[in-house]
XYZ file of C-alpha atoms in Angstrom:
684
model
C -49.923 42.413 18.788
C -49.480 38.683 18.625
C -52.222 36.298 19.630
C -52.233 32.562 19.750
C -52.807 29.445 21.774
C -50.502 27.945 24.360
C -48.883 24.889 22.829
C -50.589 22.076 24.590
C -52.619 19.730 22.433
C -55.467 19.530 24.874
C -57.413 22.169 26.785
C -57.387 20.157 30.010
C -54.234 21.736 31.452
C -55.920 24.757 33.016
C -58.805 22.894 34.674
C -56.241 20.587 36.249
C -54.139 23.516 37.433
C -57.145 25.269 38.920
C -58.748 22.239 40.496
C -56.154 19.587 41.170
C -52.768 21.247 41.260
C -52.379 21.487 45.026
C -54.713 21.033 47.931
C -52.925 24.065 49.365
C -53.246 26.997 46.950
C -50.672 28.963 48.969
C -48.025 27.249 46.867
C -48.546 29.606 43.899
C -46.667 32.421 45.597
C -43.737 30.175 46.370
C -43.537 29.163 42.714
C -43.629 32.708 41.332
C -41.181 34.125 43.894
C -38.817 31.164 43.406
C -38.817 31.742 39.650
C -38.015 35.418 40.239
C -35.108 34.446 42.530
C -33.774 32.067 39.877
C -33.913 34.805 37.231
C -32.056 37.174 39.545
C -29.323 34.652 40.318
C -28.872 33.869 36.626
C -28.220 37.538 35.887
C -25.645 37.670 38.698
C -23.907 34.654 37.173
C -23.824 36.270 33.727
C -22.443 39.477 35.234
C -19.688 37.533 37.042
C -18.666 36.032 33.701
C -18.640 39.427 32.003
C -21.635 38.598 29.798
C -23.723 41.371 31.361
C -22.328 44.839 31.974
C -25.302 46.325 33.827
C -25.740 46.934 37.551
C -26.658 43.891 39.668
C -25.754 45.225 43.121
C -29.351 45.887 44.152
C -30.701 42.501 43.132
C -34.025 41.783 44.824
C -37.519 40.402 44.388
C -40.464 42.591 45.318
C -43.964 41.437 46.167
C -46.726 44.039 45.982
C -50.340 43.737 46.994
C -52.956 46.069 45.493
C -56.230 45.257 47.148
C -58.184 47.890 45.193
C -56.963 46.606 41.825
C -57.259 42.986 43.024
C -53.684 42.153 42.028
C -50.553 40.546 43.437
C -47.369 41.535 41.583
C -44.017 39.809 41.870
C -41.155 41.824 40.347
C -37.496 40.994 39.847
C -34.510 42.701 38.245
C -33.198 39.441 36.925
C -32.406 38.014 33.517
C -35.728 38.874 31.833
C -37.044 37.340 28.583
C -37.232 38.291 24.936
C -40.400 37.711 22.910
C -38.798 34.527 21.541
C -38.029 33.296 25.038
C -41.570 33.989 26.190
C -42.729 31.940 23.238
C -40.323 29.164 24.154
C -40.663 29.025 27.931
C -44.265 30.038 28.494
C -46.227 29.279 25.338
C -44.637 26.033 24.239
C -45.569 23.376 26.766
C -46.205 20.840 24.048
C -44.225 18.081 25.663
C -44.491 14.582 24.232
C -47.610 12.659 25.190
C -49.191 15.625 26.969
C -52.750 14.347 26.824
C -51.938 10.907 28.147
C -49.770 12.322 30.899
C -52.362 14.863 32.002
C -55.092 12.256 32.067
C -52.926 9.901 34.097
C -51.864 12.479 36.702
C -54.898 14.737 36.868
C -55.385 13.741 40.553
C -51.735 14.230 41.418
C -50.714 17.333 39.517
C -47.702 17.822 41.797
C -46.138 15.201 39.560
C -46.847 17.358 36.505
C -45.016 20.288 38.025
C -42.184 18.132 39.321
C -41.500 16.568 35.956
C -42.120 19.449 33.593
C -41.348 22.669 35.491
C -44.795 24.184 35.203
C -44.487 26.203 38.410
C -45.398 29.433 36.642
C -48.831 28.062 35.780
C -49.662 27.622 39.465
C -50.532 31.356 39.318
C -53.760 30.351 37.540
C -54.945 28.549 40.666
C -55.856 31.928 42.123
C -55.970 34.213 39.060
C -58.453 34.779 36.256
C -55.777 36.686 34.332
C -52.002 36.718 34.526
C -49.720 39.264 32.875
C -45.983 38.907 32.338
C -44.140 42.178 31.612
C -40.504 41.405 30.903
C -37.335 42.897 29.449
C -34.294 40.769 28.622
C -30.761 41.651 29.725
C -29.642 41.284 26.086
C -28.636 44.439 24.278
C -31.379 46.224 22.331
C -33.968 43.782 23.670
C -37.562 45.034 23.502
C -39.842 44.701 26.506
C -42.925 42.556 25.956
C -46.166 41.901 27.740
C -47.785 38.474 27.759
C -51.375 38.131 28.933
C -53.635 35.124 29.383
C -57.086 34.741 30.917
C -56.767 31.116 32.010
C -57.656 29.640 28.646
C -55.144 28.499 26.024
C -55.525 31.898 24.243
C -52.863 34.527 24.957
C -51.699 37.935 23.668
C -48.125 39.144 23.307
C -47.341 42.875 22.823
C -44.306 45.102 22.810
C -44.406 47.592 25.702
C -42.242 50.169 27.363
C -40.193 48.964 30.355
C -37.135 50.814 31.581
C -35.377 48.206 33.720
C -34.252 44.681 32.945
C -36.311 42.046 34.705
C -39.812 40.648 34.948
C -43.117 41.592 36.580
C -45.740 38.898 37.094
C -49.139 40.501 37.668
C -51.809 38.142 38.985
C -55.423 39.324 38.861
C -56.950 37.376 41.716
C -60.281 35.699 40.960
C -63.335 36.459 43.079
C -63.407 33.122 44.907
C -59.751 33.545 45.973
C -60.039 37.096 47.346
C -58.610 35.858 50.660
C -55.183 36.156 49.054
C -55.634 39.927 48.841
C -55.223 40.234 52.618
C -51.896 41.581 53.860
C -51.692 39.059 56.710
C -52.247 36.135 54.343
C -49.443 37.180 51.993
C -47.101 37.791 54.942
C -47.886 34.347 56.296
C -47.187 32.616 52.955
C -43.956 34.488 52.346
C -42.761 33.746 55.861
C -43.509 30.055 55.401
C -42.033 29.446 51.962
C -39.592 32.258 51.281
C -38.008 32.944 54.662
C -34.547 31.778 53.578
C -34.405 32.463 49.843
C -30.913 33.547 48.679
C -32.047 36.847 47.134
C -33.691 39.627 49.191
C -37.488 39.412 49.027
C -39.211 42.711 49.793
C -42.802 42.961 50.915
C -43.978 46.443 51.795
C -42.291 48.677 54.355
C -41.157 48.024 57.872
C -43.625 49.253 60.440
C -43.250 51.116 63.675
C -45.589 52.006 66.512
C -46.617 55.668 66.340
C -49.525 57.564 67.862
C -51.179 54.366 69.019
C -50.995 52.541 65.722
C -48.653 50.718 63.340
C -47.417 52.919 60.504
C -45.108 52.317 57.562
C -41.540 53.584 57.652
C -39.376 54.442 54.644
C -37.344 51.246 55.052
C -38.063 48.207 52.881
C -39.427 45.186 54.719
C -37.129 42.298 53.775
C -38.861 39.119 54.849
C -35.978 36.680 54.341
C -32.536 35.846 55.644
C -30.485 35.359 52.461
C -27.636 33.553 54.238
C -29.136 31.310 56.936
C -26.813 29.388 59.218
C -26.975 26.105 57.292
C -25.528 27.737 54.177
C -22.360 28.675 56.056
C -19.457 26.427 56.968
C -19.257 25.127 60.558
C -15.903 26.908 60.991
C -17.680 30.252 60.503
C -20.289 29.592 63.191
C -20.149 29.724 66.987
C -22.445 27.976 69.473
C -24.428 31.181 69.878
C -25.004 31.344 66.100
C -26.554 27.889 66.158
C -28.743 28.829 69.129
C -29.850 32.056 67.458
C -30.809 30.176 64.309
C -32.827 27.705 66.391
C -34.683 30.607 67.998
C -35.314 31.979 64.512
C -36.883 28.658 63.488
C -38.750 27.925 66.733
C -39.170 31.136 68.742
C -41.399 29.491 71.383
C -39.287 26.372 72.061
C -36.857 25.500 74.833
C -33.199 25.580 73.895
C -32.026 22.389 72.177
C -29.504 19.986 73.690
C -27.044 20.254 70.793
C -26.916 20.205 67.013
C -25.465 18.451 63.981
C -24.289 20.499 60.992
C -24.649 18.581 57.723
C -22.427 19.525 54.800
C -22.095 16.952 52.010
C -21.148 17.406 48.363
C -20.669 13.768 47.327
C -22.369 11.511 46.268
C -25.163 14.091 46.542
C -25.501 17.683 47.696
C -26.868 18.151 51.167
C -26.623 20.878 53.781
C -28.572 21.459 56.940
C -28.582 21.753 60.705
C -30.421 19.267 62.879
C -31.139 19.983 66.538
C -31.823 17.591 69.399
C -34.779 18.953 71.353
C -35.589 17.997 74.914
C -38.012 15.086 74.639
C -40.226 14.449 77.616
C -40.776 10.984 79.022
C -44.388 10.854 77.833
C -43.130 10.787 74.231
C -45.728 13.317 73.107
C -43.780 15.148 70.429
C -44.544 16.856 67.166
C -43.024 15.165 64.160
C -43.267 18.105 61.793
C -40.329 20.104 63.058
C -37.760 19.296 60.380
C -38.119 21.690 57.470
C -37.162 20.348 54.059
C -35.718 22.850 51.544
C -34.486 22.693 47.972
C -31.968 25.451 47.243
C -33.319 27.427 50.202
C -36.916 27.098 48.946
C -39.236 25.523 51.496
C -40.704 22.198 50.333
C -42.420 20.594 53.330
C -42.245 20.071 57.070
C -43.832 16.642 56.835
C -40.775 14.443 56.414
C -42.022 11.044 57.625
C -40.922 8.466 55.109
C -38.282 10.828 53.758
C -35.972 10.537 56.746
C -35.832 7.553 59.135
C -38.766 7.488 61.534
C -36.727 8.223 64.651
C -35.106 11.260 63.032
C -38.512 12.914 62.702
C -38.138 13.691 66.421
C -35.341 16.114 65.581
C -35.812 19.778 64.725
C -34.021 21.814 62.106
C -33.434 22.139 58.381
C -32.371 19.841 55.562
C -31.586 21.422 52.182
C -30.716 19.515 49.034
C -31.014 20.495 45.371
C -31.207 16.744 44.713
C -34.688 16.742 46.252
C -37.147 17.901 43.564
C -39.014 21.023 44.595
C -42.472 19.968 43.495
C -43.227 16.284 43.790
C -45.713 14.066 45.507
C -44.846 12.386 48.800
C -44.908 8.952 47.158
C -42.300 10.163 44.673
C -40.103 11.539 47.448
C -40.304 8.321 49.431
C -39.257 6.172 46.468
C -36.613 8.510 45.059
C -33.112 6.987 45.183
C -31.466 10.277 46.125
C -33.841 10.712 49.035
C -33.037 7.196 50.253
C -29.302 7.906 50.098
C -29.835 11.154 51.951
C -31.867 9.360 54.609
C -29.155 6.730 55.085
C -26.431 9.363 55.269
C -28.271 11.440 57.878
C -28.767 8.275 59.931
C -25.012 7.684 59.955
C -24.179 11.339 60.511
C -26.427 11.544 63.566
C -24.851 8.428 65.084
C -21.329 9.698 64.346
C -22.103 13.078 65.899
C -23.540 11.535 69.072
C -20.538 9.254 69.336
C -18.167 12.197 68.948
C -19.970 14.276 71.580
C -19.816 11.313 73.952
C -16.066 10.874 73.370
C -15.232 14.582 73.523
C -17.202 15.451 76.651
C -18.763 12.483 78.384
C -19.733 14.530 81.430
C -21.808 16.909 79.299
C -23.324 13.982 77.402
C -24.342 12.325 80.675
C -25.927 15.552 81.914
C -28.182 15.549 78.846
C -28.889 11.826 78.783
C -32.268 11.918 80.519
C -33.556 14.359 77.884
C -31.866 12.478 75.068
C -32.508 8.822 75.835
C -36.003 8.580 74.319
C -34.643 9.700 70.961
C -31.738 7.223 71.044
C -33.938 4.356 72.239
C -36.456 5.078 69.478
C -33.659 4.965 66.924
C -32.297 1.693 68.317
C -35.743 0.103 68.154
C -36.548 1.191 64.600
C -33.191 1.249 62.784
C -30.833 -1.726 63.053
C -27.882 0.222 61.667
C -28.420 2.954 64.225
C -28.713 0.317 66.964
C -25.287 -1.076 66.096
C -23.716 2.395 66.081
C -25.528 3.556 69.213
C -24.318 0.727 71.458
C -21.011 2.580 71.889
C -22.714 5.604 73.503
C -25.980 4.167 74.856
C -25.998 4.673 78.635
C -27.531 2.800 81.539
C -28.289 4.814 84.664
C -28.485 3.252 88.113
C -30.302 4.357 91.260
C -27.120 6.074 92.466
C -27.315 8.421 89.466
C -24.216 6.946 87.835
C -24.020 6.272 84.092
C -22.458 3.269 82.368
C -21.959 2.074 78.832
C -23.240 -1.416 78.118
C -19.723 -2.888 78.409
C -18.952 -0.983 81.617
C -22.146 -2.128 83.291
C -21.646 -5.748 82.306
C -18.223 -5.695 84.002
C -19.752 -4.057 87.092
C -22.469 -6.670 87.723
C -21.209 -9.845 86.048
C -19.544 -11.402 89.097
C -22.241 -10.656 91.673
C -25.352 -10.810 89.476
C -24.860 -14.029 87.539
C -27.335 -16.764 88.457
C -26.838 -20.507 88.722
C -27.666 -20.903 85.008
C -24.854 -18.500 83.995
C -27.295 -15.686 83.083
C -26.281 -12.130 83.965
C -29.250 -10.505 85.704
C -29.866 -6.794 85.174
C -32.099 -5.632 88.015
C -34.133 -2.503 87.349
C -36.836 -0.264 88.723
C -39.424 1.726 86.813
C -40.186 4.017 89.741
C -37.640 4.460 92.529
C -40.155 5.900 95.001
C -42.940 3.374 94.456
C -40.526 0.432 94.470
C -38.250 1.890 97.161
C -38.474 -1.086 99.538
C -37.546 -3.565 96.810
C -34.708 -1.343 95.579
C -33.265 -1.047 99.094
C -33.482 -4.782 99.729
C -31.651 -5.467 96.464
C -28.955 -2.901 97.290
C -28.586 -4.319 100.825
C -27.866 -7.659 99.226
C -25.049 -6.040 97.224
C -26.930 -5.814 93.935
C -26.955 -2.806 91.604
C -30.312 -1.521 90.321
C -30.900 0.335 87.050
C -33.564 2.970 86.403
C -35.578 2.111 83.270
C -38.565 4.396 83.605
C -39.491 5.636 80.123
C -42.220 4.398 77.800
C -39.832 2.682 75.387
C -37.909 0.761 78.060
C -40.081 -2.431 77.904
C -39.527 -2.689 74.141
C -35.807 -2.027 74.466
C -35.486 -4.644 77.224
C -37.054 -7.233 74.922
C -34.654 -6.285 72.136
C -31.650 -6.631 74.436
C -32.811 -10.040 75.689
C -33.351 -11.285 72.142
C -29.864 -10.162 71.163
C -28.098 -11.338 74.328
C -29.627 -14.667 75.312
C -27.397 -14.968 78.407
C -28.738 -11.738 79.914
C -32.083 -11.132 81.584
C -33.743 -7.975 82.873
C -35.672 -8.479 86.113
C -37.675 -5.761 87.838
C -36.891 -5.570 91.530
C -40.511 -6.077 92.582
C -41.049 -9.169 90.434
C -40.041 -11.512 93.269
C -38.667 -11.549 96.789
C -35.039 -10.499 96.906
C -33.809 -14.052 97.577
C -35.297 -15.196 94.274
C -34.309 -12.283 92.032
C -30.956 -13.878 91.274
C -30.966 -17.556 92.154
C -27.431 -18.585 92.979
C -28.314 -22.147 93.942
C -31.332 -24.350 94.445
C -33.269 -23.390 97.565
C -32.350 -25.763 100.395
C -34.724 -24.263 102.964
C -37.499 -26.430 104.289
C -40.880 -25.314 103.004
C -44.379 -26.086 104.081
C -46.140 -29.079 102.639
C -48.732 -28.636 99.925
C -51.469 -29.463 102.494
C -50.228 -26.741 104.854
C -50.205 -24.162 102.087
C -53.664 -25.175 100.933
C -54.967 -24.754 104.461
C -53.529 -21.288 105.044
C -54.033 -19.904 101.533
C -57.774 -19.113 102.003
C -57.005 -17.257 105.228
C -54.905 -14.619 103.444
C -56.843 -14.769 100.192
C -59.871 -13.680 102.222
C -58.239 -10.379 103.219
C -56.811 -9.500 99.787
C -58.512 -6.525 98.099
C -61.607 -7.362 96.087
C -60.951 -5.738 92.738
C -61.854 -7.033 89.289
C -58.683 -5.476 87.886
C -56.417 -7.211 90.398
C -55.821 -10.904 90.906
C -53.835 -12.087 93.943
C -52.077 -15.446 94.018
C -50.990 -16.500 97.524
C -47.581 -18.134 97.757
C -45.516 -19.280 100.746
C -41.757 -18.925 101.092
C -39.240 -18.959 103.914
C -37.819 -15.423 103.902
C -36.295 -15.696 107.362
C -37.509 -14.392 110.701
C -36.170 -10.894 109.999
C -37.729 -10.695 106.532
C -41.034 -8.948 105.852
C -44.079 -10.965 106.944
C -45.592 -10.515 103.481
C -44.361 -9.177 100.162
C -46.381 -8.331 97.042
C -44.547 -9.020 93.776
C -45.490 -8.674 90.128
C -44.847 -11.509 87.715
C -42.154 -10.221 85.325
C -43.531 -11.814 82.154
C -47.187 -10.868 82.666
C -46.369 -7.334 83.800
C -44.067 -6.745 80.851
C -46.675 -8.002 78.385
C -49.300 -5.718 79.909
C -46.899 -2.727 79.803
C -46.205 -3.305 76.126
C -49.899 -3.802 75.452
C -50.668 -0.470 77.128
C -47.994 1.241 75.030
C -49.622 -0.173 71.892
C -53.068 1.045 72.844
C -54.191 -2.178 74.499
C -54.652 -4.120 71.240
C -53.309 -7.267 72.842
C -54.722 -10.291 74.696
C -52.695 -9.361 77.766
C -54.192 -5.897 77.858
C -57.628 -7.218 78.908
C -56.361 -9.533 81.647
C -56.502 -8.388 85.282
C -53.148 -7.521 86.817
C -51.707 -10.610 88.449
C -49.912 -10.070 91.781
C -48.185 -12.568 94.033
C -48.799 -12.289 97.784
C -45.722 -14.007 99.211
C -46.252 -15.109 102.830
C -43.078 -15.487 104.898
C -43.481 -18.837 106.645
C -40.713 -18.036 109.136
C -42.064 -14.737 110.363
C -43.393 -14.715 113.951
C -46.534 -12.784 112.983
C -47.430 -15.360 110.319
C -46.877 -18.136 112.871
C -49.120 -16.204 115.255
C -51.940 -16.256 112.698
C -51.278 -19.957 112.124
C -51.505 -20.632 115.878
C -54.735 -18.615 116.117
C -56.167 -20.633 113.257
C -55.245 -23.911 114.969
C -56.690 -22.721 118.272
C -60.012 -21.602 116.795
C -60.518 -24.161 114.036
C -58.217 -27.031 115.031
C -60.859 -29.547 116.113
C -63.310 -28.604 113.366
C -60.618 -28.877 110.727
C -59.520 -32.247 112.155
C -63.067 -33.538 111.882
C -63.410 -32.260 108.325
C -59.967 -33.690 107.569
C -60.997 -37.130 108.828
C -64.161 -37.054 106.734
C -62.167 -35.947 103.704
C -59.679 -38.760 104.168
C -62.487 -41.336 104.416
C -64.000 -40.068 101.171
C -60.594 -40.023 99.476
C -59.898 -43.596 100.563
C -63.269 -44.764 99.228
C -62.709 -42.931 95.958
C -59.224 -44.419 95.648
C -60.621 -47.930 96.185
C -63.267 -47.469 93.501
C -60.715 -45.978 91.088
C -58.428 -48.969 91.679
C -61.313 -51.358 90.966
C -61.812 -49.656 87.583
C -58.248 -50.268 86.473
C -57.993 -52.462 83.373
C -61.739 -52.475 82.762
C -63.669 -51.027 79.905
C -66.391 -48.535 80.702
C -69.173 -51.045 79.976
C -67.584 -53.565 82.386
C -67.863 -51.197 85.369
C -71.095 -51.724 87.348
C -73.474 -48.792 87.126
C -73.790 -48.765 90.912
C -70.025 -48.193 91.244
C -70.176 -45.329 88.754
C -73.001 -43.670 90.655
C -71.254 -44.211 93.965
C -68.043 -42.642 92.594
C -69.949 -39.603 91.327
C -71.616 -39.221 94.680
C -68.345 -39.497 96.590
C -66.700 -36.856 94.366
C -69.647 -34.535 94.953
C -69.460 -35.077 98.730
C -65.689 -34.530 98.642
C -66.150 -31.193 96.798
C -68.736 -30.063 99.376
C -66.421 -30.962 102.271
C -63.548 -29.092 100.610
C -65.800 -26.072 100.096
C -66.998 -26.210 103.715
C -63.394 -26.342 104.920
C -62.476 -23.399 102.710
C -65.442 -21.365 103.990
C -64.331 -21.928 107.596
C -60.787 -20.786 106.747
C -62.101 -17.807 104.763
C -64.377 -16.719 107.621
C -61.475 -17.000 110.040
C -59.251 -14.903 107.739
C -61.844 -12.159 107.412
C -62.170 -11.927 111.198
C -58.420 -11.973 111.898
C -57.175 -8.381 112.175
C -53.525 -9.413 112.185
C -53.873 -11.205 108.838
C -55.579 -8.162 107.340
C -52.941 -5.869 108.869
C -50.074 -7.821 107.299
C -51.707 -7.777 103.853
C -52.343 -4.039 104.155
C -48.722 -3.479 105.175
C -47.610 -5.240 101.999
C -50.044 -3.144 99.949
C -48.805 0.033 101.652
C -45.192 -0.819 100.775
C -46.276 -0.986 97.121
C -48.217 2.274 97.181
C -51.450 0.337 96.680
C -53.285 1.233 99.905
C -55.385 4.336 99.409
C -58.629 6.047 100.317
C -61.002 4.244 102.663
C -58.724 1.184 102.900
C -55.849 3.348 104.108
C -58.125 5.005 106.667
C -59.216 1.588 108.004
C -55.591 0.479 108.181
C -54.640 3.488 110.301
C -57.553 2.935 112.718
C -56.786 -0.806 112.932
C -53.137 -0.010 113.656
C -54.174 2.098 116.631
C -56.358 -0.734 117.938
C -53.563 -3.305 117.602
C -51.038 -1.033 119.330
C -53.263 -0.546 122.409
């Protein structure tokens, strides 16, 4: 028997392994099984070169759980080790500067494993003793047994072992007894070892018999040794890709399509990425891409490893150039990972472009499920934006799809304003904005549908890039003003007329702290709507973006600003105007005369002040001016009260405002009930 100490110059390795190695102790089984797979593959390689004459046809790794003995055993029939190799690969971890390195990385021991291949020692996270029973493939090699209790002391003995290979026996410590449950081991193996290239056997397959699950005689192989991504695209059919997706995500809807990655220069990379159906609410899981290294699962948290927008994809990426055991910070700064990320970005864009060119009709049919992903990529990756412009589609209210260039040609002649800007009209909700959409279409305009959560951000990006193009929502103004072809030559009311009628309609606007109505007057023609409610494009867009960002924006706290546009040519508006003149004409004339007298007096006093310093103006004049201004304000307020009272009592004014609200889907509940009853009264 040989005894000794593991060759590390400090005893702080094992405490670090047990305490700091991984927050997730499950990883130990991945490490031990992966090592066993490596040993098995090495023996196959030696056999293929004629350096090993034994049988390798039944190569496999077996995991056994013995709950009574408190052990987990991982066995392989791989290359095995001699006593000298055990000494070299297990006992001698005396790498240069061990103490300093361990002290530096004691809180991030993933880095220790990643740099120095200490995966075997992860077994001590869950074990109070580990035994290695191994026999080398070399002729006349003696089997040996290595044993260690989690301290630097070990024993090494010769033992009897018939077959070439290695058994790792882990005696699970009391506080980790949860790993002695069958379900727990199955879960770990399924997570980390599902696609290892050598068969991994765990127990026997089960069948339902006499009301319970019983073991059969057939081995339970938990892994697919040749998953789809390891094959060449020429060897796979569409159904193979779909079956593999179901294998990865058994509860998910079928994907839209996939991209098969197969690169051998300047780095090795294989994988299959799937485009899932992404709903408009953008609530997606970003942990659906599984990262592998030589078919060993590494992580499904790939943010920072692949471009942000690609985290919306599902599937598998496998590269031996990605270290198996490293910290996230290392992965995110690794040059190979950055190259891989850039390549996948390009590959995704190229694949989308090819699908678009090969079968545009199919691409269009999937666009509504695909657009969020593409828009996200265009907003977050400039290189992807440039590539995506060739297949990015705009959809109009007729359900037709256009590339950017195609749509520009479609609308340029008819939708260019007097300032040479091409106007892209759009709706965010065809039903709610139906009236505005129809009016725009009746005028010969085309209207786009931009109804997803990323559309406001994408619109801003387009307008920044193309300064001669503007996006205007159809309900942001009356149809005559959406695309101004020339300066408006129609006669409009005077400022005094507008001021006099504004309180009448302001009085019947909804009282809501979250809504702010601004009354405006425009000549929309006798056949136009009597009133139209529009939303200021700039303010609405800022509020939309603020909402998308969680409201952390000054615009997010402002009430919604709406324009109530009164059609000065409409007979019903003129009817209200006539009723106002009939009921308030004389009173308003009297107030108007008094106002004019006050204004004339104020003007005279202001003129007398011209050219004088403040101390040169008589105090009496100052006091008189203050008094006149106060009287003027009271007269203005009295006039406004009369107009407001008239507006509140005028059913026709209220009816026209409610009609405008109804057209915008804003009349609900009790207000809608009152509108219906008032309509009946007015019809009688």
